[in-house]
Short mmCIF file of C-alpha atoms in Angstrom, two decimals:
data_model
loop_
_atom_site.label_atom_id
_atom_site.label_comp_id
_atom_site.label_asym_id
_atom_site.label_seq_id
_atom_site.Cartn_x
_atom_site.Cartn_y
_atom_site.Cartn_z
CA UNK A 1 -15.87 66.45 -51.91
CA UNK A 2 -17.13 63.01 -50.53
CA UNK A 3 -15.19 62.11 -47.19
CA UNK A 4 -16.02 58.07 -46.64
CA UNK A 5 -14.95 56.40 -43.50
CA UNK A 6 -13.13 53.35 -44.23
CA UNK A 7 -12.47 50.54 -40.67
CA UNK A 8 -9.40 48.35 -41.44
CA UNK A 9 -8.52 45.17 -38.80
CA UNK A 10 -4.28 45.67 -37.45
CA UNK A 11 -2.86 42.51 -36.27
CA UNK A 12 -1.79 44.06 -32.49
CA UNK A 13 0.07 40.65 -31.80
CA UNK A 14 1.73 39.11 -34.34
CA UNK A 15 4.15 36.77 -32.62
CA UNK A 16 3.24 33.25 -32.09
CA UNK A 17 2.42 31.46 -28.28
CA UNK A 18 5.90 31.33 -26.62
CA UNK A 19 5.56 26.96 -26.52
CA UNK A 20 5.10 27.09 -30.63
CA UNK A 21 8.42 28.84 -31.42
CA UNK A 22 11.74 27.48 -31.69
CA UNK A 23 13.37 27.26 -28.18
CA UNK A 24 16.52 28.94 -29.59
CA UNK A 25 14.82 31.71 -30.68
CA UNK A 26 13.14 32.67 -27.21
CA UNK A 27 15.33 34.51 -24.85
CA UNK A 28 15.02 34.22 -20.81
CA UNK A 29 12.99 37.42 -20.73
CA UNK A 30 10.29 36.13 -22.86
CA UNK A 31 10.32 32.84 -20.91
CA UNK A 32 10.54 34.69 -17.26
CA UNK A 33 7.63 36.67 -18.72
CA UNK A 34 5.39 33.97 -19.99
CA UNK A 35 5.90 32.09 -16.42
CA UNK A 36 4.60 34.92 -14.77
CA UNK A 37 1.30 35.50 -17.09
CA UNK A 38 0.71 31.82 -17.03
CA UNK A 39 1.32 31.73 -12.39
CA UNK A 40 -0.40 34.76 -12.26
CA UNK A 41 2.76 35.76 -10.32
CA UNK A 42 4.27 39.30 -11.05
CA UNK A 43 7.15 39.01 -8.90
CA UNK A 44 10.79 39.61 -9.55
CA UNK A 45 11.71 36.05 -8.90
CA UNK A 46 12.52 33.98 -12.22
CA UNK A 47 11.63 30.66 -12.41
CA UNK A 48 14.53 27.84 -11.39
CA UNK A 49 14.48 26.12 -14.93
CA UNK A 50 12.57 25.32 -17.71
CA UNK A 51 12.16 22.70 -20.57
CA UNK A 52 11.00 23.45 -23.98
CA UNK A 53 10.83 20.73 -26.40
CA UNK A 54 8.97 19.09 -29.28
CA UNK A 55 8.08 15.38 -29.16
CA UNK A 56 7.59 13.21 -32.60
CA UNK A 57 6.13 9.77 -33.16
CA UNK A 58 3.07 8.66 -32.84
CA UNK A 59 2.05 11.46 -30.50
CA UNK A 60 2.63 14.79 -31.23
CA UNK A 61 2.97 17.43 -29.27
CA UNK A 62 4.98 20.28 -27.92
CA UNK A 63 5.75 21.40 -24.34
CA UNK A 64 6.91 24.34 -21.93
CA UNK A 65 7.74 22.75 -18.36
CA UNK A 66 8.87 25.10 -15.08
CA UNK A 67 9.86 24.75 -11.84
CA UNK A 68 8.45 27.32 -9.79
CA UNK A 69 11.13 29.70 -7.79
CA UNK A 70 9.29 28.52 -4.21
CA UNK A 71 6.52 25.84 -3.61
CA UNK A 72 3.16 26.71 -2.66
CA UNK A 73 2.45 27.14 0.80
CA UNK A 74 -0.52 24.30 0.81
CA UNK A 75 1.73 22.07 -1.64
CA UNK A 76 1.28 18.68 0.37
CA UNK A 77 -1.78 19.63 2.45
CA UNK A 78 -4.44 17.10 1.13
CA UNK A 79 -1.54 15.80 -1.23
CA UNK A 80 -3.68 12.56 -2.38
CA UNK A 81 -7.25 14.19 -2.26
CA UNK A 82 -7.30 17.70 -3.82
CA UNK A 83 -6.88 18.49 -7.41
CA UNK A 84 -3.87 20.15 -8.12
CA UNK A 85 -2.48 20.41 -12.02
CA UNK A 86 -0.49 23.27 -13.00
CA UNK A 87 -0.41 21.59 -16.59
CA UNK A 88 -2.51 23.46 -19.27
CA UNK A 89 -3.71 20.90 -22.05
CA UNK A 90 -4.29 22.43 -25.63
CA UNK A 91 -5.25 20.45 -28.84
CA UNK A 92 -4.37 22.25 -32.12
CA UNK A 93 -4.05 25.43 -30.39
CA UNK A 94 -7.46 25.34 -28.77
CA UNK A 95 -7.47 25.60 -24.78
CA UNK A 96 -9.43 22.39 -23.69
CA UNK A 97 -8.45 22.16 -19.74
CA UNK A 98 -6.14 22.72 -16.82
CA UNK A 99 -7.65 20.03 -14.89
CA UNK A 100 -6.05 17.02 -16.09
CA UNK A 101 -4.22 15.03 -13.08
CA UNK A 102 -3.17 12.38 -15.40
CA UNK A 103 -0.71 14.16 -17.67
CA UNK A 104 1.98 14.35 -14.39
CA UNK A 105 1.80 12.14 -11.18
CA UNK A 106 1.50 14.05 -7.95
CA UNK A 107 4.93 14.15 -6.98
CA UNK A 108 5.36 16.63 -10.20
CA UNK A 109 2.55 18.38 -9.62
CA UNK A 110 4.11 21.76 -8.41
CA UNK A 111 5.69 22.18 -11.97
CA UNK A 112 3.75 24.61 -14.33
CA UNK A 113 3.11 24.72 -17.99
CA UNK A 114 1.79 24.02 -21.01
CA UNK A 115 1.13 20.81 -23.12
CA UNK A 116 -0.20 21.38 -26.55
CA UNK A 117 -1.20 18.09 -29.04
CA UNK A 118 -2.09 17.83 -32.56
CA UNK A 119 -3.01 13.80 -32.34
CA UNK A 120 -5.86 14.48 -29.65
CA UNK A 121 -9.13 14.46 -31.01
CA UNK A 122 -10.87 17.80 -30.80
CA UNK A 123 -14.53 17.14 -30.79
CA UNK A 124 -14.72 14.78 -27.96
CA UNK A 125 -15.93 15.71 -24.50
CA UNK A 126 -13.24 15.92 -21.76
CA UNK A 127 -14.25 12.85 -20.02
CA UNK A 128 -13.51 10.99 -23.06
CA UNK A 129 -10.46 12.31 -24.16
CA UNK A 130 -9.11 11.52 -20.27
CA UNK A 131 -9.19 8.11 -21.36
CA UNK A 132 -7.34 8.24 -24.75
CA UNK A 133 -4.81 5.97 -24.72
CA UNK A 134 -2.03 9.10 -26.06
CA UNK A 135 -2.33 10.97 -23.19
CA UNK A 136 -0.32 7.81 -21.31
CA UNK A 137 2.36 8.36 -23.78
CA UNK A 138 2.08 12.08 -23.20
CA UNK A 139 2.27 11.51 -19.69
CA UNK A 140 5.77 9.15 -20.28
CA UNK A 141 7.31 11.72 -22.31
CA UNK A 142 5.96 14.18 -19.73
CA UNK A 143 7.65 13.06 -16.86
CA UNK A 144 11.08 12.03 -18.34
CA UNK A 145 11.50 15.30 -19.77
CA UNK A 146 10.78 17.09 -16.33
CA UNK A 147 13.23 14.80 -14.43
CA UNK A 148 16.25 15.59 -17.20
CA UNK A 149 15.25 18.94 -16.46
CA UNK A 150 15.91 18.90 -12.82
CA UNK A 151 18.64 16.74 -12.91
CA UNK A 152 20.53 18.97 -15.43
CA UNK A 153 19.31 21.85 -12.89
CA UNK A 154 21.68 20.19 -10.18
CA UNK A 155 24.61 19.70 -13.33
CA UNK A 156 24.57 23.03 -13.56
CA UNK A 157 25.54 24.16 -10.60
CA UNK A 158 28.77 24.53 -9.23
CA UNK A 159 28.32 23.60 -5.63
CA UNK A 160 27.07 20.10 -6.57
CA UNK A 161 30.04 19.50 -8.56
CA UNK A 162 32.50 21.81 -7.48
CA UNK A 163 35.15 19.26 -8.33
CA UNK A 164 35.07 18.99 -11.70
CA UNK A 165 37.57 21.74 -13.92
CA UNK A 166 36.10 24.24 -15.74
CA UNK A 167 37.23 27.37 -17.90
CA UNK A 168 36.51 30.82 -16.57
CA UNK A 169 34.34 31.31 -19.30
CA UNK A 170 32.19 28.61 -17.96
CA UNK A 171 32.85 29.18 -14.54
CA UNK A 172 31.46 33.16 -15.38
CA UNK A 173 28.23 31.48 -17.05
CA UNK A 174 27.51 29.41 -14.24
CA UNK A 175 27.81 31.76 -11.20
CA UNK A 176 24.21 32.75 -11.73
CA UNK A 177 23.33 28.96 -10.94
CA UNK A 178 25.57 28.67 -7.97
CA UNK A 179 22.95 27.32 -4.93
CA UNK A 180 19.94 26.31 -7.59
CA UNK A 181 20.02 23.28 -7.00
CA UNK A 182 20.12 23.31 -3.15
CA UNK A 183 17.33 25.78 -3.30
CA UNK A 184 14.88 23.72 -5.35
CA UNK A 185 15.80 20.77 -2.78
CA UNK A 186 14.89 22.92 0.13
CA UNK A 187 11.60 23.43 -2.07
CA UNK A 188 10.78 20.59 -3.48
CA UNK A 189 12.93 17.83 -1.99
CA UNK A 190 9.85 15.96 -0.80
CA UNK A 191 8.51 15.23 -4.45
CA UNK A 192 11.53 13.77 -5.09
CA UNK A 193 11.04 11.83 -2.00
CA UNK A 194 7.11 10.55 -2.58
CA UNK A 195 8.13 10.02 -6.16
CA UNK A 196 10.60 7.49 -5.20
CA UNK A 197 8.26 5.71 -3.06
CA UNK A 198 5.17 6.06 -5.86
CA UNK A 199 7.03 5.55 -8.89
CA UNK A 200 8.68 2.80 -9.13
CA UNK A 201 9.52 2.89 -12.71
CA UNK A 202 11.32 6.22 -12.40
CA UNK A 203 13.07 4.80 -8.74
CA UNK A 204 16.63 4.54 -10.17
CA UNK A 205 16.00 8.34 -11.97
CA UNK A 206 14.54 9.87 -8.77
CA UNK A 207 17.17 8.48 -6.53
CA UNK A 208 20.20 9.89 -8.24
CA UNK A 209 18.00 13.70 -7.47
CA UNK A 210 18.33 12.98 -3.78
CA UNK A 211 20.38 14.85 -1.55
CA UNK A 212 20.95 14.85 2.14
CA UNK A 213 23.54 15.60 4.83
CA UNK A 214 25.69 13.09 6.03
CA UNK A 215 28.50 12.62 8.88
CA UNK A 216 31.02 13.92 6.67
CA UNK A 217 29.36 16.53 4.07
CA UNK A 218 30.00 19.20 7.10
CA UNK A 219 26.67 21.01 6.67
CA UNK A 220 26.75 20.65 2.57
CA UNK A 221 23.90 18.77 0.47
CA UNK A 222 25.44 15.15 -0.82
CA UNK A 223 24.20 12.87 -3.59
CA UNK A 224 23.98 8.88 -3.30
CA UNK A 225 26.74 9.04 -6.37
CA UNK A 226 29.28 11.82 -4.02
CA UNK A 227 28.47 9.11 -1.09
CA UNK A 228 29.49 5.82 -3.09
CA UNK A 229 32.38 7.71 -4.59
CA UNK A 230 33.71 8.41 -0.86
CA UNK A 231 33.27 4.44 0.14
CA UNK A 232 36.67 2.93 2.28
CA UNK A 233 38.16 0.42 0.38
CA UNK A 234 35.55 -3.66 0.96
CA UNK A 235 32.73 -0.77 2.23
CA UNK A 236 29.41 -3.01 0.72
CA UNK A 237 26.67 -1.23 2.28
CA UNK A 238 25.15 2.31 2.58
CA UNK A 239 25.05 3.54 6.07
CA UNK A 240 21.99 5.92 7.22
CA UNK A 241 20.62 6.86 10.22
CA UNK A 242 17.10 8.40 10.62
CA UNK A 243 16.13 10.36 13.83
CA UNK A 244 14.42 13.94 13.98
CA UNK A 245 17.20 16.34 13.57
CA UNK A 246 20.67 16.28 12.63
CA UNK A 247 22.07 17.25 16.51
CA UNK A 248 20.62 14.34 18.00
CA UNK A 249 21.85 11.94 15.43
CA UNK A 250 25.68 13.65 15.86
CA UNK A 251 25.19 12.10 19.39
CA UNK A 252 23.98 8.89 18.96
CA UNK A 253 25.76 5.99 20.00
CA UNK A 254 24.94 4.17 16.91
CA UNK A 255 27.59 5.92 15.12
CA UNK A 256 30.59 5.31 17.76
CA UNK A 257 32.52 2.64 15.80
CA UNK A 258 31.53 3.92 12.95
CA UNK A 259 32.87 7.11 13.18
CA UNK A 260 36.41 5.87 14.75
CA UNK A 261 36.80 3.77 11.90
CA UNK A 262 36.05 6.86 9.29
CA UNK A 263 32.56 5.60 7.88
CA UNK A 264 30.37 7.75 6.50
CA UNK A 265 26.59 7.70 7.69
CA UNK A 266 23.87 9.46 5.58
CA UNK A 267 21.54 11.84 8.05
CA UNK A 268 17.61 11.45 7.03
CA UNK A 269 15.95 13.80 9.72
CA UNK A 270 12.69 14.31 7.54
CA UNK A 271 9.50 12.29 9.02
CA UNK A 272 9.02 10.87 4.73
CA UNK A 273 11.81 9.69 4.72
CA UNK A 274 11.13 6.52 7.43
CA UNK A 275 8.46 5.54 4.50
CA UNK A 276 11.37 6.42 1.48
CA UNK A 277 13.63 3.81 2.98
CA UNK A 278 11.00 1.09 2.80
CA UNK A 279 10.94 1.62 -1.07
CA UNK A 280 14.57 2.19 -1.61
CA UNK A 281 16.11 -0.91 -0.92
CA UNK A 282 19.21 -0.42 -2.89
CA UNK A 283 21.35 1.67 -5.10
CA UNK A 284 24.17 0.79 -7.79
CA UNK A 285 24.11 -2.30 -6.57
CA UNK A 286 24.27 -0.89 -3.00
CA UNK A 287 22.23 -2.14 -0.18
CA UNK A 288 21.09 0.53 2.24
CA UNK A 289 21.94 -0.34 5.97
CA UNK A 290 19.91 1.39 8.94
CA UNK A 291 22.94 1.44 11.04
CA UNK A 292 20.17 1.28 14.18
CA UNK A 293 19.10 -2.19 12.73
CA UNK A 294 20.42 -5.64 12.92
CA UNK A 295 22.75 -6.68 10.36
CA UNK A 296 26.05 -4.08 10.78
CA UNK A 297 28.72 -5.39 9.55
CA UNK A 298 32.01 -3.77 10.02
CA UNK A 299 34.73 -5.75 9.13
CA UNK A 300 35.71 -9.47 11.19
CA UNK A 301 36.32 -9.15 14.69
CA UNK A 302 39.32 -11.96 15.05
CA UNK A 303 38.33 -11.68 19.12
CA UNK A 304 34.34 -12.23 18.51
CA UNK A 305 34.29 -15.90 19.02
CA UNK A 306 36.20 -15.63 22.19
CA UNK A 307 34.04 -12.37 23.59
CA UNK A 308 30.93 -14.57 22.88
CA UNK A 309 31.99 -17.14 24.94
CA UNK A 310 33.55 -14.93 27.73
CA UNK A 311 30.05 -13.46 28.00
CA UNK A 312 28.21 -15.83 27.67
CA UNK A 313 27.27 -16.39 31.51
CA UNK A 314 25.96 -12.58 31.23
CA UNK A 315 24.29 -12.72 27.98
CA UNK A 316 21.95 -15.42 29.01
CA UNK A 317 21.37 -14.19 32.49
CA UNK A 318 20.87 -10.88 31.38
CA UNK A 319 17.54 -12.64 28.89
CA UNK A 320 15.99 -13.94 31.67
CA UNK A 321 16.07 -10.84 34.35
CA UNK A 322 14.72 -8.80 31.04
CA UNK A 323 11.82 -11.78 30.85
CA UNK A 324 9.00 -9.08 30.67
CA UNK A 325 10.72 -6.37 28.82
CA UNK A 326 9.94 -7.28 25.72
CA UNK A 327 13.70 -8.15 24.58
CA UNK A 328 14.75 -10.74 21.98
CA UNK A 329 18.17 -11.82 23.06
CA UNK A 330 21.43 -10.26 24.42
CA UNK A 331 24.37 -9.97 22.03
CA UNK A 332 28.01 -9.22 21.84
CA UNK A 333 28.18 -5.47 19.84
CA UNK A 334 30.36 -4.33 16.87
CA UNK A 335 29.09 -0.72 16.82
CA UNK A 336 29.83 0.71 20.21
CA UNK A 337 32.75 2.76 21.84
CA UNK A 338 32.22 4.68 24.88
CA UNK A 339 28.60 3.22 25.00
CA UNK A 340 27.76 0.59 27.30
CA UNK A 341 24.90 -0.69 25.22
CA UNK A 342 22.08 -0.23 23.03
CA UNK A 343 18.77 -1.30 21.40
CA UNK A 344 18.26 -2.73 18.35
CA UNK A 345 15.63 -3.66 15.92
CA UNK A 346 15.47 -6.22 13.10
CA UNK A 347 16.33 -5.79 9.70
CA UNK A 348 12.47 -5.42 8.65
CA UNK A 349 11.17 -4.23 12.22
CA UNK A 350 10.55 0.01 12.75
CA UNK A 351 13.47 1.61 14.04
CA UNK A 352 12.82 4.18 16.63
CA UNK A 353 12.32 6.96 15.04
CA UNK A 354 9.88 5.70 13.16
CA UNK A 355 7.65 3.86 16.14
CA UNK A 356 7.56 7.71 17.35
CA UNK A 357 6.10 8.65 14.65
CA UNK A 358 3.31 5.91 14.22
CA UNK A 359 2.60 6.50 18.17
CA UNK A 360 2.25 10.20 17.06
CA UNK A 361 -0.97 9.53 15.00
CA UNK A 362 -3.69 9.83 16.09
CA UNK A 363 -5.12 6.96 14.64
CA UNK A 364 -2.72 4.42 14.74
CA UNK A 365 -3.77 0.66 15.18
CA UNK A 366 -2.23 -0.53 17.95
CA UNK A 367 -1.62 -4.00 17.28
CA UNK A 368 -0.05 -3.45 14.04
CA UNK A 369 2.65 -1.63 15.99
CA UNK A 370 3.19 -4.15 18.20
CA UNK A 371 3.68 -7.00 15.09
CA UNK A 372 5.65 -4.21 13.10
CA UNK A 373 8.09 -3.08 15.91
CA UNK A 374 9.95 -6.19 15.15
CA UNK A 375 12.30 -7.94 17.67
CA UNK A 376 14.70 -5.79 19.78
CA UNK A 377 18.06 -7.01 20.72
CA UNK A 378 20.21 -5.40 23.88
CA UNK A 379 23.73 -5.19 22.92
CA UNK A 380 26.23 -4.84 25.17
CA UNK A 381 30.00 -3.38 24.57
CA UNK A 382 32.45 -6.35 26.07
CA UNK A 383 34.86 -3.87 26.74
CA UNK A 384 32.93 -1.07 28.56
CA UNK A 385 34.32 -1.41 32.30
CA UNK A 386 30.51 -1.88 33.76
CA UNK A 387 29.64 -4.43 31.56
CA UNK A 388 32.43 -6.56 32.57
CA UNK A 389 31.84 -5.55 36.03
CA UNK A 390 27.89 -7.26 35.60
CA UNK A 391 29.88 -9.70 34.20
CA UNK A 392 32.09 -10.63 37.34
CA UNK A 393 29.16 -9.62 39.59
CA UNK A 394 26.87 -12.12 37.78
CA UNK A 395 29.57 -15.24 38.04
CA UNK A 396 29.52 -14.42 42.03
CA UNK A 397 25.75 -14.04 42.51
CA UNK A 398 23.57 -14.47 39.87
CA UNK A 399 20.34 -14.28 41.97
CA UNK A 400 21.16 -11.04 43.59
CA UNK A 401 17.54 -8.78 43.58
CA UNK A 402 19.77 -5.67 43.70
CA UNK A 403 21.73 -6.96 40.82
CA UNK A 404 18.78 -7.82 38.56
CA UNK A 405 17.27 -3.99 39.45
CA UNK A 406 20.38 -2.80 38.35
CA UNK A 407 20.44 -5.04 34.44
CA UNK A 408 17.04 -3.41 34.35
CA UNK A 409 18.11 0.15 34.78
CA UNK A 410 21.11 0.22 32.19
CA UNK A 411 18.54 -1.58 29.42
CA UNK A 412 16.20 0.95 30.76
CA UNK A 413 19.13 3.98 29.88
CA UNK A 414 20.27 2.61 26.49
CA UNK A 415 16.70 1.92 25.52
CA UNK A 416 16.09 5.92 25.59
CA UNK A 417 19.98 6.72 24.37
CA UNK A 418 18.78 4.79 21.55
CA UNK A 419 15.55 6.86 20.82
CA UNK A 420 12.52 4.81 22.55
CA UNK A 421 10.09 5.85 24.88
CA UNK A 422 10.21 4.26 28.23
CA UNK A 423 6.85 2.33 28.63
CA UNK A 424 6.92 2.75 32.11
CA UNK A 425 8.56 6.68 32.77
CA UNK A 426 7.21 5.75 36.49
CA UNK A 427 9.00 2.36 36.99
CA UNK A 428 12.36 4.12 35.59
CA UNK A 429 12.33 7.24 37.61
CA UNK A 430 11.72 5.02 40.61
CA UNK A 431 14.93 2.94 39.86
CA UNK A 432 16.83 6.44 39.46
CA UNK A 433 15.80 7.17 42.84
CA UNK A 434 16.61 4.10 44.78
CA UNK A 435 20.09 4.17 43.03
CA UNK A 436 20.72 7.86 44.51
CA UNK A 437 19.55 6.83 47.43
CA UNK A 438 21.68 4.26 47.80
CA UNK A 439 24.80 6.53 46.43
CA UNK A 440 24.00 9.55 49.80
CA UNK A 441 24.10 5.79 51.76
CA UNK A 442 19.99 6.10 52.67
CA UNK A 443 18.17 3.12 54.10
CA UNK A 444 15.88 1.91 51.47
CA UNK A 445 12.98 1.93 54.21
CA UNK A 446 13.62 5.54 54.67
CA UNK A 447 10.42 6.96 55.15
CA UNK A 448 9.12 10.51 53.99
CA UNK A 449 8.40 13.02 56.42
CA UNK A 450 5.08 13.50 56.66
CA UNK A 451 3.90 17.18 56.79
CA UNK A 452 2.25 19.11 59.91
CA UNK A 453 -1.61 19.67 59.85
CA UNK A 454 -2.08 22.95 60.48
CA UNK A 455 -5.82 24.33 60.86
CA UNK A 456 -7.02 26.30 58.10
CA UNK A 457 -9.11 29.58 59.81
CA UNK A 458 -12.56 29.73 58.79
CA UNK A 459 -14.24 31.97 56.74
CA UNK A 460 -16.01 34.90 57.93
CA UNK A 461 -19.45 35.34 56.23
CA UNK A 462 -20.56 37.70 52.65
CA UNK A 463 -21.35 40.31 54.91
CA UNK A 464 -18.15 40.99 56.94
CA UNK A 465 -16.03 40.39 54.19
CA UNK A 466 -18.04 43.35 51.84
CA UNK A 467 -18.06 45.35 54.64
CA UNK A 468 -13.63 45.31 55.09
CA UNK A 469 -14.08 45.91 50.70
CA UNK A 470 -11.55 49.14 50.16
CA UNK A 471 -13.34 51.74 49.57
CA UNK A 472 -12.59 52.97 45.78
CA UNK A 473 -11.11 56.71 45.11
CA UNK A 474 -14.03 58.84 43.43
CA UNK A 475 -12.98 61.25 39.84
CA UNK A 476 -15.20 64.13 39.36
CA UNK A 477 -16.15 64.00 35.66
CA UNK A 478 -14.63 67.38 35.61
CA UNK A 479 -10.66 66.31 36.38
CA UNK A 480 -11.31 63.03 33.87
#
């Protein structure tokens, strides 16, 4: 008997790459698995979402998007300057690169996946097929895809809108996704943010992904739809405030009329989002209003015209003992309460918050900040008891040195109540100090006690101070 060895091939893997099946017939295992092959990450975490489609036309191609479950730790480190695509490019199946920044802008760049095209040319190098014109329709598709895909992430979810009925079938389904949405802001909220202020074809998309807190969301994530939903009744603006956390806005004075007279005011405490407001000028036909800024309009005042005039004789006294102060005029205020007055800026000028942060680079140019801080206007509350007291005090004795100190010390107060930095911290502390002075009924000559000399001894030379050295307890070697 002959015995012949015979070698046969077995297919091991016969199922086809995950992005070239049918979406309905690949289950969230497979998908949660694939993720973590193509991350390298073999944690329990699933990704957020996903998008698996086909596109047809004159490009072809099919695609498997993901949001991560967190954001990379370096994510905007470098953001401009370092490569960072999470997008792998295949032509007819063949792996050609992962190192194409074109096929997603930079604000998308934390999603992961694959892109796989049977209209690319093959046998081209990858410099050339960087410039093939399909790979900007790619990139179209690309991106309008991924932002369906997160905003049908925040549909999905019940916290974003809670107030819409659903059946408890529904309500069972979507218990898994209760909080997604809130978590991929706290993860990737930013994007959303510098893609608002890069793209500015996708503005209008991006915008309706933002979400913030606000005056009245008591501590919950709001969109700019929930906002304009909640508008009072001739409401034609968009009140925000920026500032660098949400407790010090709660106290600002900015918000004193507006909160008696049940506004809402949007809360952007992120340092970005200065820069986002410059790009978002509007939305729905909405202008945004920095409620810090010029322009607040709250309604007519019937008893305006007559608190102008009444105040007048202030107003204009009060611009000339703030000569070199830097201020722009003195006006009558709509937006204060308990506030005796505050600083504004103009419409197009940088609000506090944001002249802190320029000052805080390190290589700001200084003249640009002083064109770009804009104008600044005092406004004074006409019905704040010491306003009208500089009022009366003014009419009596307008030339009054001790009056004038004391116009500079209240602009001096509401300038930092209303987020500046004193220019002169010396000038203002000094000011403080005559007024307490004044209140304990000192003499402003009163002098400061000058402190008693008292002879230092001298010191005794290297050798009498070695010789009073403790002397140091000896160890035998033994007891150690």
């Amino acid at each position: 008997t002959v015995k012949e060895t015979t070698t046969e091939w077995e297919l091991l893997n016969d199922m086809k790459a995950v992005w070239l099946r049918n979406p309905k017939e690949v289950t969230e295992e497979e998908y949660a698995k694939f993720y973590h092959s193509l991350a390298k990450d073999f944690g329990d975490d699933k990704p957020m979402t996903w998008s698996h489609f086909s596109a047809e036309g004159d490009v072809e191609f099919k695609a498997l998007l993901f949001v991560p479950p967190k954001a990379p730790h370096d994510l905007y480190e470098s953001y401009y300057n370092a490569n960072k695509s999470n997008l792998k490019l295949y032509v007819r199946r063949v792996f050609i690169s992962d190192e194409f920044d074109d096929l997603l802008p930079k604000y998308l760049s934390f999603l992961m996946g694959i892109v796989d095209s049977d209209t690319l040319p093959l046998n081209v190098s990858r410099e050339m097929l960087q410039q093939h014109s399909s790979l900007k329709t790619i990139k179209k598709k690309l991106i309008r895809k991924a932002l369906d895909m997160i905003r049908k992430l925040a549909e999905e979810d019940p916290d974003e809108y809670s107030n819409k009925e659903k059946t408890d079938d529904e309500k069972s389904a979507m218990e898994e996704k209760k909080g997604q949405y809130a978590k991929f802001w706290n993860e990737f909220g930013k994007s959303v943010k510098l893609g608002i202020i890069e793209d500015a074809t996708n503005r209008n998309r991006l915008a309706k992904l933002l979400r913030f807190e606000s005056s009245k969301s008591d501590g919950k994530l709001v969109s700019l739809d929930e906002y304009i939903s909640r508008m009072k009744s001739g409401q034609k603006d968009i009140f925000y405030l920026t500032g660098s956390s949400k407790e010090q806005l709660e106290k600002s004075p900015f918000l004193e009329q507006l909160t008696k007279k049940n506004y809402e005011v949007i809360y952007f405490t992120d340092p970005v989002d200065e820069y986002l407001m410059q790009y978002l000028m509007d939305y729905e036909d909405k202008k945004f209003q920095n409620v810090s800024k010029e322009g607040l309009k709250l309604g007519k005042d019937s008893k305006l015209k007559d608190l102008k005039e009444s105040f007048k004789e202030l107003t204009d006294w009060w611009k000339k003992a703030l000569d070199t102060e830097g201020i722009d005029s003195v006006k009558i205020s709509n937006r204060l309460h308990n506030t005796p007055c505050v600083v504004v800026t103009s419409k197009y000028g940088w609000s506090s918050n944001m002249e802190k942060i320029m000052q805080a680079q390190t290589l700001s140019d200084a003249s640009k900040q002083a064109y770009m801080r804009g104008k600044r206007v005092l406004e004074i509350n006409p019905r704040h008891p010491i306003i009208k007291e500089l009022r009366d005090k003014v009419a009596q004795d307008s030339d009054s040195e001790g009056l004038k100190q004391t116009a500079r010390l209240v602009y001096q107060t509401a300038l930092m109540e209303s987020g500046f930095n004193l220019p002169d911290p010396k000038d203002f502390a000094s000011s403080i100090y005559r007024s307490v002075q004044k209140s304990l009924d000192l003499s402003p000559d009163a002098a400061v006690e000058e402190e008693e000399e008292v002879e230092e001894p001298e010191v005794e030379e290297k050798e009498s101070a070695k010789a009073e050295e403790p002397e140091h307890e000896q160890y035998d070697k033994d007891e150690l």
